[in-house]
Coordinates of C-alpha atoms (C1' of nucleotides) in Angstrom, one line a residue:
Chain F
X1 CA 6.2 3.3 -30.8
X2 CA 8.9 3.8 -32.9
X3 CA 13.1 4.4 -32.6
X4 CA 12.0 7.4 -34.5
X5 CA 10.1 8.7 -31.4
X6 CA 11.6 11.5 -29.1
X7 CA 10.7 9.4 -26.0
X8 CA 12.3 6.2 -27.4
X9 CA 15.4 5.9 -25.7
X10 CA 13.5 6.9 -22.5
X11 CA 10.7 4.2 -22.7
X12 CA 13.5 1.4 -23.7
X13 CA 15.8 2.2 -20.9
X14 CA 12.6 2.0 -18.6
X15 CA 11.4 -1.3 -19.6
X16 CA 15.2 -2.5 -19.9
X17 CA 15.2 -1.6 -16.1
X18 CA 12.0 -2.8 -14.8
X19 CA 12.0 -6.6 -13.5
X20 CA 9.6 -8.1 -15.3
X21 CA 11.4 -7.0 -18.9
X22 CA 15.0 -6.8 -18.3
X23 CA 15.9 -10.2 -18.2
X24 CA 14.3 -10.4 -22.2
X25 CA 16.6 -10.1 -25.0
X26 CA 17.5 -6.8 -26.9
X27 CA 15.8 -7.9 -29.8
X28 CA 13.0 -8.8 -28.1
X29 CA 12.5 -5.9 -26.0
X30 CA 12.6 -4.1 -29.3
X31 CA 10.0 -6.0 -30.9
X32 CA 7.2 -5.2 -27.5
X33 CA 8.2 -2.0 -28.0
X34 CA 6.9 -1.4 -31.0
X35 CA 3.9 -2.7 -30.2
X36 CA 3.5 -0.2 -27.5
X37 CA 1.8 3.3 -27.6
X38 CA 3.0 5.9 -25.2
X39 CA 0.0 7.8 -23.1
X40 CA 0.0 10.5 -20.6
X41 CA -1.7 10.7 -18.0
X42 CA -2.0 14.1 -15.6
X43 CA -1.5 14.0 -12.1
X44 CA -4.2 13.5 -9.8
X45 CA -6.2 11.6 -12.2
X46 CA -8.9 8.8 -10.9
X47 CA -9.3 5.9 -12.8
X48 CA -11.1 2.4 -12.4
X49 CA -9.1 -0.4 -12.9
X50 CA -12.0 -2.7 -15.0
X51 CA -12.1 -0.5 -17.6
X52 CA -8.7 -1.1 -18.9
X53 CA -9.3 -4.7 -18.8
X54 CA -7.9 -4.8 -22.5
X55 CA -4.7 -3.8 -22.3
X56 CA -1.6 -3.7 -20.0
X57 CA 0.6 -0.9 -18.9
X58 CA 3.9 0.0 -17.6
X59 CA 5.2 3.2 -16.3
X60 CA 7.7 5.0 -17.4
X61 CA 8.1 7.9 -15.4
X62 CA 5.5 9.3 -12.1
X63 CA 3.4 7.3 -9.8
X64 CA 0.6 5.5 -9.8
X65 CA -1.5 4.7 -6.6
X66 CA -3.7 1.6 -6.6
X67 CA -6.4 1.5 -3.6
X68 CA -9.4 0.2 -2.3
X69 CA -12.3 2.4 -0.8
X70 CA -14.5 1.3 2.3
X71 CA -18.1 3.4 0.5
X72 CA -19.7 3.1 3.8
X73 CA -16.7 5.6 5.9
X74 CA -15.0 6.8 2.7
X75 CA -11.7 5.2 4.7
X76 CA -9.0 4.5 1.7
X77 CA -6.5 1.8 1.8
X78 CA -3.4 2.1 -1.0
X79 CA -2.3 -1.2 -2.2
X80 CA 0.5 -0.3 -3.5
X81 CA 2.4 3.1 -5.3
X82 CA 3.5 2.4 -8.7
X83 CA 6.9 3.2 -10.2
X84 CA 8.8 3.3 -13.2
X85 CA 9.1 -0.4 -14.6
X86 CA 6.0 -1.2 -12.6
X87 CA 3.3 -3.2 -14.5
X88 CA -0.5 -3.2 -14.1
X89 CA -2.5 -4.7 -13.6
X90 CA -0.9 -7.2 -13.2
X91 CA -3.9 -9.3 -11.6
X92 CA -5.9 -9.2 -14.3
X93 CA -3.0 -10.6 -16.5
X94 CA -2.6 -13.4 -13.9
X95 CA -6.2 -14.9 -14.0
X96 CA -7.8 -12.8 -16.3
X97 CA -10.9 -12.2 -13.5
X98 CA -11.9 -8.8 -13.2
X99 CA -10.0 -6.9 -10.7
X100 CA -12.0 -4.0 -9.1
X101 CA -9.2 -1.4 -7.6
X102 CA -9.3 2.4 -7.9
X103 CA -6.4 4.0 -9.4
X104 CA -5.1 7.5 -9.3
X105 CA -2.0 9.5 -10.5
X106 CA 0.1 11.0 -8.2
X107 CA 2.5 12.8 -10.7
X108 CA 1.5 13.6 -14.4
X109 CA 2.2 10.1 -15.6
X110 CA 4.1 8.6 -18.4
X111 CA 3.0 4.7 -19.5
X112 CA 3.4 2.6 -22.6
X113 CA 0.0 0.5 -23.5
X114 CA -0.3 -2.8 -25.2
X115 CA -3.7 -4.7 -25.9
X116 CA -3.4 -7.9 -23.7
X117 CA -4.0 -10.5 -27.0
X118 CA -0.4 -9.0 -28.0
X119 CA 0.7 -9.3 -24.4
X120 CA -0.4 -13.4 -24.5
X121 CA 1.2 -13.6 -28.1
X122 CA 4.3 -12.7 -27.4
X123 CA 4.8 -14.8 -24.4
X124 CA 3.5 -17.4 -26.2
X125 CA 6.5 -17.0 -28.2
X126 CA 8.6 -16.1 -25.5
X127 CA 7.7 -18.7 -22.7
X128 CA 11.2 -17.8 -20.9
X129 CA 9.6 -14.0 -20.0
X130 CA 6.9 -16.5 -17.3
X131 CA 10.3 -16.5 -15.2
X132 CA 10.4 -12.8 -15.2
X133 CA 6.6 -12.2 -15.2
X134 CA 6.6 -15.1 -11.5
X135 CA 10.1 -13.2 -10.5
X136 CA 8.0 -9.7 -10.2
X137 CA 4.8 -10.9 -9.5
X138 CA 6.7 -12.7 -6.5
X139 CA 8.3 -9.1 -5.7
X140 CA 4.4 -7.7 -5.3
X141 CA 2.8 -11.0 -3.4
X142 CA 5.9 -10.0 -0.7
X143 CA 5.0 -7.1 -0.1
X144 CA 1.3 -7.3 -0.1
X145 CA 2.2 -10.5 2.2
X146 CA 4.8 -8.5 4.7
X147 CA 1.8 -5.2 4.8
X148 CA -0.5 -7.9 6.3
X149 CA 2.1 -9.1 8.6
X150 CA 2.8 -6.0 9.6
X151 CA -1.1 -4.6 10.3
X152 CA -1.5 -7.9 12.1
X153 CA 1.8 -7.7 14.5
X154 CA 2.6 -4.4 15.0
X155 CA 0.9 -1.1 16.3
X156 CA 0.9 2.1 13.8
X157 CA 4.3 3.5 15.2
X158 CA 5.6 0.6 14.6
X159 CA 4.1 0.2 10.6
X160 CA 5.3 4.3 10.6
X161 CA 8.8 3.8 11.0
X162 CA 9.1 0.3 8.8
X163 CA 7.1 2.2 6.2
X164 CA 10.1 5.1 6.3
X165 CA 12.5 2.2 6.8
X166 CA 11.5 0.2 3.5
X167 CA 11.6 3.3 1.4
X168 CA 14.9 4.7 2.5
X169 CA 17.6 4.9 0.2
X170 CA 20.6 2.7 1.3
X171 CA 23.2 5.1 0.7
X172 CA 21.8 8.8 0.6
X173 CA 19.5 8.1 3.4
X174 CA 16.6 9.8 1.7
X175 CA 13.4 8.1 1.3
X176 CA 12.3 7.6 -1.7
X177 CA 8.5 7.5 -3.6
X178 CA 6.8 8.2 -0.8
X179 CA 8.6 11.7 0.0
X180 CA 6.3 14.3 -0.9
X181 CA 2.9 12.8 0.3
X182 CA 0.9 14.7 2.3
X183 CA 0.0 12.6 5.8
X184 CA -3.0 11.3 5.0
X185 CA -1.7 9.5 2.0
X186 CA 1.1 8.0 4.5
X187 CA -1.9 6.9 6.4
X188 CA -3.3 5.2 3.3
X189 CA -0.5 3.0 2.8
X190 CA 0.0 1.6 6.6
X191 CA -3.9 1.5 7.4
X192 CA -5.0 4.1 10.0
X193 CA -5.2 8.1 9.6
X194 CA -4.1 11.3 9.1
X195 CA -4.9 12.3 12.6
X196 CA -2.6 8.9 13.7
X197 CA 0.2 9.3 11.2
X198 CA 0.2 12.9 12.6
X199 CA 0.7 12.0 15.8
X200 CA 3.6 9.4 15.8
X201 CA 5.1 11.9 13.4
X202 CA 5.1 14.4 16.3
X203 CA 7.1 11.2 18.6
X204 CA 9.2 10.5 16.3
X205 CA 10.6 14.1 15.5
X206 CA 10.7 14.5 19.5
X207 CA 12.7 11.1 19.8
X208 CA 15.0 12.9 17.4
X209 CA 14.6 10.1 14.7
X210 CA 13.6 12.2 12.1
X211 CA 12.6 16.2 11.1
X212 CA 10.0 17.4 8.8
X213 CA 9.4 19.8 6.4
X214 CA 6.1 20.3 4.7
X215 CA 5.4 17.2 2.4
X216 CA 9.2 16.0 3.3
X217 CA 10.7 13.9 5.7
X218 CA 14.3 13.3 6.7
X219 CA 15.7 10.6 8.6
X220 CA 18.1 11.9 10.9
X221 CA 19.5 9.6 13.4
X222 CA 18.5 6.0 11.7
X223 CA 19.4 4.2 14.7
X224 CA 16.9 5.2 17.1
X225 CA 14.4 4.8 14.0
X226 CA 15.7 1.2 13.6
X227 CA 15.1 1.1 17.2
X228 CA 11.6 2.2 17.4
X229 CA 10.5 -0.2 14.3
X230 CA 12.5 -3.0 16.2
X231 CA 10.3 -1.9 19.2
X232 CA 13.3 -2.0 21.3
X233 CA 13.2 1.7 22.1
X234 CA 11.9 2.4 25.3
X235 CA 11.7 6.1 25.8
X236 CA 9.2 7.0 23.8
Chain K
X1 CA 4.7 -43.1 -6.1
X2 CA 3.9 -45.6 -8.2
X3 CA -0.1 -47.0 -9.5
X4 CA 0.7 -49.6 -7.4
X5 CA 0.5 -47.6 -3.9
X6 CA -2.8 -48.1 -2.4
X7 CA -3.2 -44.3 -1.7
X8 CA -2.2 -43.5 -5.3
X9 CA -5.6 -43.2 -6.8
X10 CA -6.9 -41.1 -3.8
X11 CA -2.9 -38.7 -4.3
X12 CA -3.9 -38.8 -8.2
X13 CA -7.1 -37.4 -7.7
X14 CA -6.0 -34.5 -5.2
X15 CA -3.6 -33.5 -7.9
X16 CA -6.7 -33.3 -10.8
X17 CA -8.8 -31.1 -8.2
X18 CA -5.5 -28.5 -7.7
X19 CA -6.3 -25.1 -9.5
X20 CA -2.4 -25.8 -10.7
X21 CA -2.1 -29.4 -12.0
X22 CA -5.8 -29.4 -12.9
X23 CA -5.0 -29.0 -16.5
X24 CA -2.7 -30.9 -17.1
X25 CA -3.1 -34.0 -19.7
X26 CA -3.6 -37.1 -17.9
X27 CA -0.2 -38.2 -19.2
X28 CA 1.7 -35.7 -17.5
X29 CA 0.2 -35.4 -14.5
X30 CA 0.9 -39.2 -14.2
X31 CA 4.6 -38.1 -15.1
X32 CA 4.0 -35.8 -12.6
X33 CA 3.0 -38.3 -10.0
X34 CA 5.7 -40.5 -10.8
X35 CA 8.1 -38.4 -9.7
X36 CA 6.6 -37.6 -5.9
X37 CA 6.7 -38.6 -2.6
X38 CA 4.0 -39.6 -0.3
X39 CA 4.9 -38.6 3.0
X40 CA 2.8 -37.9 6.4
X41 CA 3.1 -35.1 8.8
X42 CA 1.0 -35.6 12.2
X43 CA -1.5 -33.2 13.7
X44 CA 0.4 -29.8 15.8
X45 CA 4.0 -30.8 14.0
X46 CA 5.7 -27.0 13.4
X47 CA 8.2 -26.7 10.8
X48 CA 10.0 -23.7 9.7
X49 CA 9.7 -23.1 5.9
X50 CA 13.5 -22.3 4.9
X51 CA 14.1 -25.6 6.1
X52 CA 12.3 -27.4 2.6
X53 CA 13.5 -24.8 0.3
X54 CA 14.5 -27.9 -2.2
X55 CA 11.1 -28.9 -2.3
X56 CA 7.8 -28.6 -3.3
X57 CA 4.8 -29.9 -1.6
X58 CA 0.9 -31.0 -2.7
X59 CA -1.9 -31.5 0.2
X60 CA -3.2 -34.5 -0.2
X61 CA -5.4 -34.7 2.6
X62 CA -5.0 -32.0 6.0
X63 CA -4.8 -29.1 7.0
X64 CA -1.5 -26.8 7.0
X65 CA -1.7 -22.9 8.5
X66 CA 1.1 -20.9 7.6
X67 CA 1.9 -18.0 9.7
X68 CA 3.9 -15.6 11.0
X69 CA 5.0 -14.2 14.6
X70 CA 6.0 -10.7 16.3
X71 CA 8.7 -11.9 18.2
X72 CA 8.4 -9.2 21.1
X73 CA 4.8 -10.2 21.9
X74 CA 4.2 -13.4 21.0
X75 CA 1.5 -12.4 18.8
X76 CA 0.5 -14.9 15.6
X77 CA -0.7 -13.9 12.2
X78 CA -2.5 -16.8 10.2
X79 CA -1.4 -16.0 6.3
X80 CA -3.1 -18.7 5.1
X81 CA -4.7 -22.1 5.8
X82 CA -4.0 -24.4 3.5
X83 CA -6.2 -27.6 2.3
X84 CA -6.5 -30.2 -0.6
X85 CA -4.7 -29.3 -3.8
X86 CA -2.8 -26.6 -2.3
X87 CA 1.0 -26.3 -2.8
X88 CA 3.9 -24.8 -0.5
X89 CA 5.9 -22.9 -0.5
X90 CA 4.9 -21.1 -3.7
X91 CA 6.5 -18.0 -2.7
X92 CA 9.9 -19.8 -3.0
X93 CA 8.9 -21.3 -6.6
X94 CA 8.4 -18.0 -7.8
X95 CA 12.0 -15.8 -7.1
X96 CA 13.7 -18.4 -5.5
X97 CA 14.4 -16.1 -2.6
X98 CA 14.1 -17.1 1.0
X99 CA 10.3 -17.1 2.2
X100 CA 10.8 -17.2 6.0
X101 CA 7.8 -17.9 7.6
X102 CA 6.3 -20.7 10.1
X103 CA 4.1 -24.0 9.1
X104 CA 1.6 -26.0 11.8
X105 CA -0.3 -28.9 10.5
X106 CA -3.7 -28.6 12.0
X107 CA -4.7 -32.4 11.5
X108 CA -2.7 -35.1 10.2
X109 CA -1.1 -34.2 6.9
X110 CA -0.5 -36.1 4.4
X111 CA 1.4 -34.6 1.5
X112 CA 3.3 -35.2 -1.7
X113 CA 6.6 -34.0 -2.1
X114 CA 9.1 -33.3 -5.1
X115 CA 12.6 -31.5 -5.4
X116 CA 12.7 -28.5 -7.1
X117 CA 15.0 -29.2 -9.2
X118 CA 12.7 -32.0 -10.8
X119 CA 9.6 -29.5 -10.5
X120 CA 11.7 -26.8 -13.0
X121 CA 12.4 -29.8 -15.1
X122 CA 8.8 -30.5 -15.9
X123 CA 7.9 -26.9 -16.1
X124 CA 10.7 -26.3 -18.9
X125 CA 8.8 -29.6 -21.0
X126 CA 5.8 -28.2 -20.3
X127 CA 5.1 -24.4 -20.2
X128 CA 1.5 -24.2 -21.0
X129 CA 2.1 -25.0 -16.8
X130 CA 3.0 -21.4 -16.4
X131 CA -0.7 -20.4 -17.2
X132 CA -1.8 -22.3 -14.3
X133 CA 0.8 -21.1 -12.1
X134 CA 0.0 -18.2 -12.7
X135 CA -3.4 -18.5 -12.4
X136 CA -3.1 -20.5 -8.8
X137 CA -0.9 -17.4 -7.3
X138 CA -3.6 -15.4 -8.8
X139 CA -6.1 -17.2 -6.6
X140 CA -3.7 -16.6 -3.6
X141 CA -2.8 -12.9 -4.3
X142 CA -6.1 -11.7 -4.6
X143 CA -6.2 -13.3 -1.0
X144 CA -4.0 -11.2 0.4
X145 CA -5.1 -8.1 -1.0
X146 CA -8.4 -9.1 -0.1
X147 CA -7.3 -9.3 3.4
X148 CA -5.2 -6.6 3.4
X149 CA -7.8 -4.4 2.5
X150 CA -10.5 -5.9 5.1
X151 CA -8.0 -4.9 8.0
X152 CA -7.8 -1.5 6.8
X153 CA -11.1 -0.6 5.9
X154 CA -12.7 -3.0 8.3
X155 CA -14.1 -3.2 11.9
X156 CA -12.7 -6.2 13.9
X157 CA -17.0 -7.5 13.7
X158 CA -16.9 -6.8 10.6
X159 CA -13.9 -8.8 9.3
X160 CA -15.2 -12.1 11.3
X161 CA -18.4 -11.8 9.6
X162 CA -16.5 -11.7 6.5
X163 CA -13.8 -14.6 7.5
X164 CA -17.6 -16.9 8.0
X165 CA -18.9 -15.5 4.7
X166 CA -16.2 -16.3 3.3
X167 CA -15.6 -19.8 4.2
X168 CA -19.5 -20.7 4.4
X169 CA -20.3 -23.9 1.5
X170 CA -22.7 -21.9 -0.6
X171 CA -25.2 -25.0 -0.3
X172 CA -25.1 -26.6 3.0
X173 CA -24.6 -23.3 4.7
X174 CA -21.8 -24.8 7.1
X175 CA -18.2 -24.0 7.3
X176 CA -15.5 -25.2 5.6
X177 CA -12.1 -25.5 6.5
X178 CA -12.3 -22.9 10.1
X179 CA -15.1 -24.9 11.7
X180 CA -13.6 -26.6 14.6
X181 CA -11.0 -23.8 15.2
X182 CA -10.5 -22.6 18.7
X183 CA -11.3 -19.1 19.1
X184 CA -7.8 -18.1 19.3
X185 CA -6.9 -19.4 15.9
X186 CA -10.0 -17.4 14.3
X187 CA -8.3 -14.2 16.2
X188 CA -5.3 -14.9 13.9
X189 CA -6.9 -15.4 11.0
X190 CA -8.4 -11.8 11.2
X191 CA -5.3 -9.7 13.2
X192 CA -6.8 -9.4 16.3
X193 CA -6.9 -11.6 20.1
X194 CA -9.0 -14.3 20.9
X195 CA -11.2 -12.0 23.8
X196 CA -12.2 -9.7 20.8
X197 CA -13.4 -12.9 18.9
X198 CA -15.2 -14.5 21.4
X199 CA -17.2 -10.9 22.5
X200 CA -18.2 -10.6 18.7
X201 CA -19.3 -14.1 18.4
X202 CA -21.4 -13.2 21.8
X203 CA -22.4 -10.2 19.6
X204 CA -23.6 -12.3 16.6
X205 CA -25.2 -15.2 18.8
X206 CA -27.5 -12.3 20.6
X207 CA -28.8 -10.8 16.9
X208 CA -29.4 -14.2 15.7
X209 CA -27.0 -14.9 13.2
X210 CA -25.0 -18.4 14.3
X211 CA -25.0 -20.3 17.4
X212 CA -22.1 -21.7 18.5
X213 CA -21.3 -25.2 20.1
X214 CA -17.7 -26.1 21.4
X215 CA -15.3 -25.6 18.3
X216 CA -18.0 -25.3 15.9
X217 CA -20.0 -22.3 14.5
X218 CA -23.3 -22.3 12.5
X219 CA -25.0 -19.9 10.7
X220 CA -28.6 -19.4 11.7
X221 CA -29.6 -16.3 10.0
X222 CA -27.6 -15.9 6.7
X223 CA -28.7 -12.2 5.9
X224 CA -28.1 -11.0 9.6
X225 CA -24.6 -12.0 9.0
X226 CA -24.6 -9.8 5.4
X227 CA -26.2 -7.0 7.1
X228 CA -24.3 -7.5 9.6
X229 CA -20.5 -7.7 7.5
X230 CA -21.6 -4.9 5.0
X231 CA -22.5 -2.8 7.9
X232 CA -25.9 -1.9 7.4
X233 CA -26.8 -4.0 10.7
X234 CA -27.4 -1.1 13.7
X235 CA -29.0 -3.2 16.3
X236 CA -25.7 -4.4 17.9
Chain S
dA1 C1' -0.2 40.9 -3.8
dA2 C1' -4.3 38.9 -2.5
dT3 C1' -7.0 34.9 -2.4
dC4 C1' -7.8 30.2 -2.1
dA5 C1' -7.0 25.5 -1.1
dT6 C1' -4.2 22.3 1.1
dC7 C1' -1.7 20.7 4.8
dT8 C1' 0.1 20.5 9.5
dG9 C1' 0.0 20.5 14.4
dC10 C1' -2.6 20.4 18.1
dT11 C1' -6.5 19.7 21.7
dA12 C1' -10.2 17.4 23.6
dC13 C1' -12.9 13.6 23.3
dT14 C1' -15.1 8.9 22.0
dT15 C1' -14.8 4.4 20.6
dT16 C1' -12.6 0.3 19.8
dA17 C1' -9.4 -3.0 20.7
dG18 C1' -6.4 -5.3 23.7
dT19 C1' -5.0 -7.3 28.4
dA20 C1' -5.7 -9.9 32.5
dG21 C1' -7.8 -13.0 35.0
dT22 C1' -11.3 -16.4 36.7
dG23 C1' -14.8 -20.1 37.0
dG24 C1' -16.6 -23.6 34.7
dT25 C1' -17.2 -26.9 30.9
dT26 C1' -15.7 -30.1 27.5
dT27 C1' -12.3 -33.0 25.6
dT28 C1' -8.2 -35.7 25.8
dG29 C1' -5.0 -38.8 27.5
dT30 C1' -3.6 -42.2 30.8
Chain G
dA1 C1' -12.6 -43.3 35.5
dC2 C1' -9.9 -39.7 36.6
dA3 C1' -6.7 -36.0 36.0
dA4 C1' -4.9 -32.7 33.1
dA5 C1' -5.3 -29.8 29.4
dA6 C1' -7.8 -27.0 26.4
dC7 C1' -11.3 -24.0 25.6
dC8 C1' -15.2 -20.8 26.4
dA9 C1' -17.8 -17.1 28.5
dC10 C1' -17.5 -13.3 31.1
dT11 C1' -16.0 -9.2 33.9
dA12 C1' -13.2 -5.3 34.8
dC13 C1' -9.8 -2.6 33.3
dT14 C1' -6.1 -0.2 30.2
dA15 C1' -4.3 1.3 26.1
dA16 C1' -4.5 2.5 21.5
dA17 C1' -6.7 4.2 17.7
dG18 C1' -10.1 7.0 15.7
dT19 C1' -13.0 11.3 15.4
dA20 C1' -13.8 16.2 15.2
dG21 C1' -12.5 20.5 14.9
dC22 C1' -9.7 24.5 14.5
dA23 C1' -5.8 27.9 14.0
dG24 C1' -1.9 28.9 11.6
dA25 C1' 1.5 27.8 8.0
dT26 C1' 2.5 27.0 3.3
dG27 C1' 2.2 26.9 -1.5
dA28 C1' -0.4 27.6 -5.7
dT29 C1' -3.5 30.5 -8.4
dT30 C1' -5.0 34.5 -10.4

DNA sequence: AATCATCTGCTACTTTAGTAGTGGTTTTGT
DNA sequence: ACAAAACCACTACTAAAGTAGCAGATGATT
């Protein structure tokens, strides 16, 4: 891709603002760029992750989920939803073992590709970006390390409200990346379903720690949500 | 440590078997070496992680579970047991950002130890290091995700029968590393209570697949236990 | 504007997991 | 050798989570 590209500025500023990138140099964030091709992808695409063994991608604008399907019930479990300045896989670019996850666009999807042999040159050359690539793959291994935690200490109200808690904007209050998914897919990411998520949903609308609109949730009274994660609410 | 310790041959050689130092030139890993501390920890000693954060740590010989507690219940989640080669707390060496969680040796432990500072030193003389980082918290990522996904998609059966597959010696057929763990610690290890362990282990004794002496499991019928973890087994 | 597909809220029910407690065995420590 | 502690096997019970299904709301499509 090339400064002469209509998306340019777009793509630069997303891989100047995603972890594993923006600690790079200008000049070098120019030179992966170019080496990048921009793809689209359309929402509610399904994708396996092995066949894109070859090459590594980050997003510049939609989401991604990555999950895991039990064949025998058809349950689904999400890994994790992938955002602008997320990488992936990043698994694969770790140990380079095949990693089988299923993939599939939430939103029409915007990524930049590069072949992995140019991914391995460049840090060759650039040995400093292994700080940023340990700093982000740190930022994932948390997370995948606190959802384990979490299914192992807490019951499903509890995984509910830190679910809303985690992606809650500081300021506006407003959750972010997950807003917009229907239950079931809120049942994907904290590992029960639809029926479940449905149901604490219901107690936590009558507790008067949130309201709901179709496909929307707002956090009302963030206390009594704090409350009910902390499991120090009583009353419900 | 110095060639001249008696245990440095056996500390030497527990460094060439780590997935992270294991390629290393012999010359630096003897720089490496140099640099350490031998130092014992005795069986049940708890430690709370934030309290090395200016080190690093190699098993030598031991075991080392790290876990995690819900505070309102009392209820334990086994992240990981560590063994041999393994290094702590990696989480730490990665962003440098608190890793809060809790450490109990499980037998005596004998360790070697090195500041951070020193271990950033070597990495900066050596990168090619980076690839085996990487691949190491490769190795332990794809444990989490693994685990992760079992407790989601999985039965509590199922996920024992998975936690023995999983840590049965392809050869012998025995254990490694779990057998002579109390009930109650297996229960962590797969996010549920020791009762639930011990009425599936019940459950496996009466179709065949291990008998079980005090502390120690073994596996008497290998493909009852597949059928029986990829749930095609129906007579239970 | 009518149709279709998706999603929610709900009820009724089943299954699984978790809790509590006890007697007895094995191991550990003194 | 004995007492104490740890652990296992088991029973009975409770609570939580999961399943199934449906009516109505919503939004998208044609």
């Amino acid at each position: 891709m090339t400064p002469e590209n209509p998306h340019y500025f777009r793509c630069l500023e997303a891989l100047k603002g995603s972890i594993i990138f923006k600690d790079l140099d200008s000049i070098d964030i120019q030179h992966l760029i170019k080496k990048m091709t921009r793809i689209k992808w359309t929402a509610g695409v399904f994708k396996r992750s092995f066949e894109f063994n070859s090459s590594l991608h980050v997003i510049v604008s939609g989401r991604l989920k990555m999950y895991q399907i039990n064949p025998s019930t058809g349950r689904e479990h999400t890994i994790y939803i992938l955002t602008k300045g997320d990488v992936f896989d990043v698994m694969h670019l770790m140990d380079n073992k095949t990693h089988d996850v299923y993939w599939e666009t939430l939103d029409d999807l915007e990524i930049l590709t590069i072949s992995i042999i140019e991914v391995n040159q460049i840090i060759e050359e650039n040995p400093k970006i292994y700080h940023s690539i340990l700093k982000y793959i740190g930022h994932m291994m948390r997370m995948l390390e606190e959802e384990s935690n979490d299914i192992c200490l807490h019951n499903t109200l509890t995984r509910l409200s830190h679910l809303l808690l985690k992606h809650m904007d500081g300021e506006s209050h407003q959750l972010k990346t997950i807003n917009n998914l229907p239950n079931n897919e809120i049942a994907n990411l904290i590992g029960t379903t639809r029926a479940v998520v449905n149901r604490h949903i219901q107690e936590l609308k009558k507790a008067g720690a949130i309201s709901v609109k179709r496909k929307h949730i707002d956090i009302e009274n963030l206390d009594t949500l704090i409350a009910i994660a902390e499991e120090k609410y009583t009353n419900i």
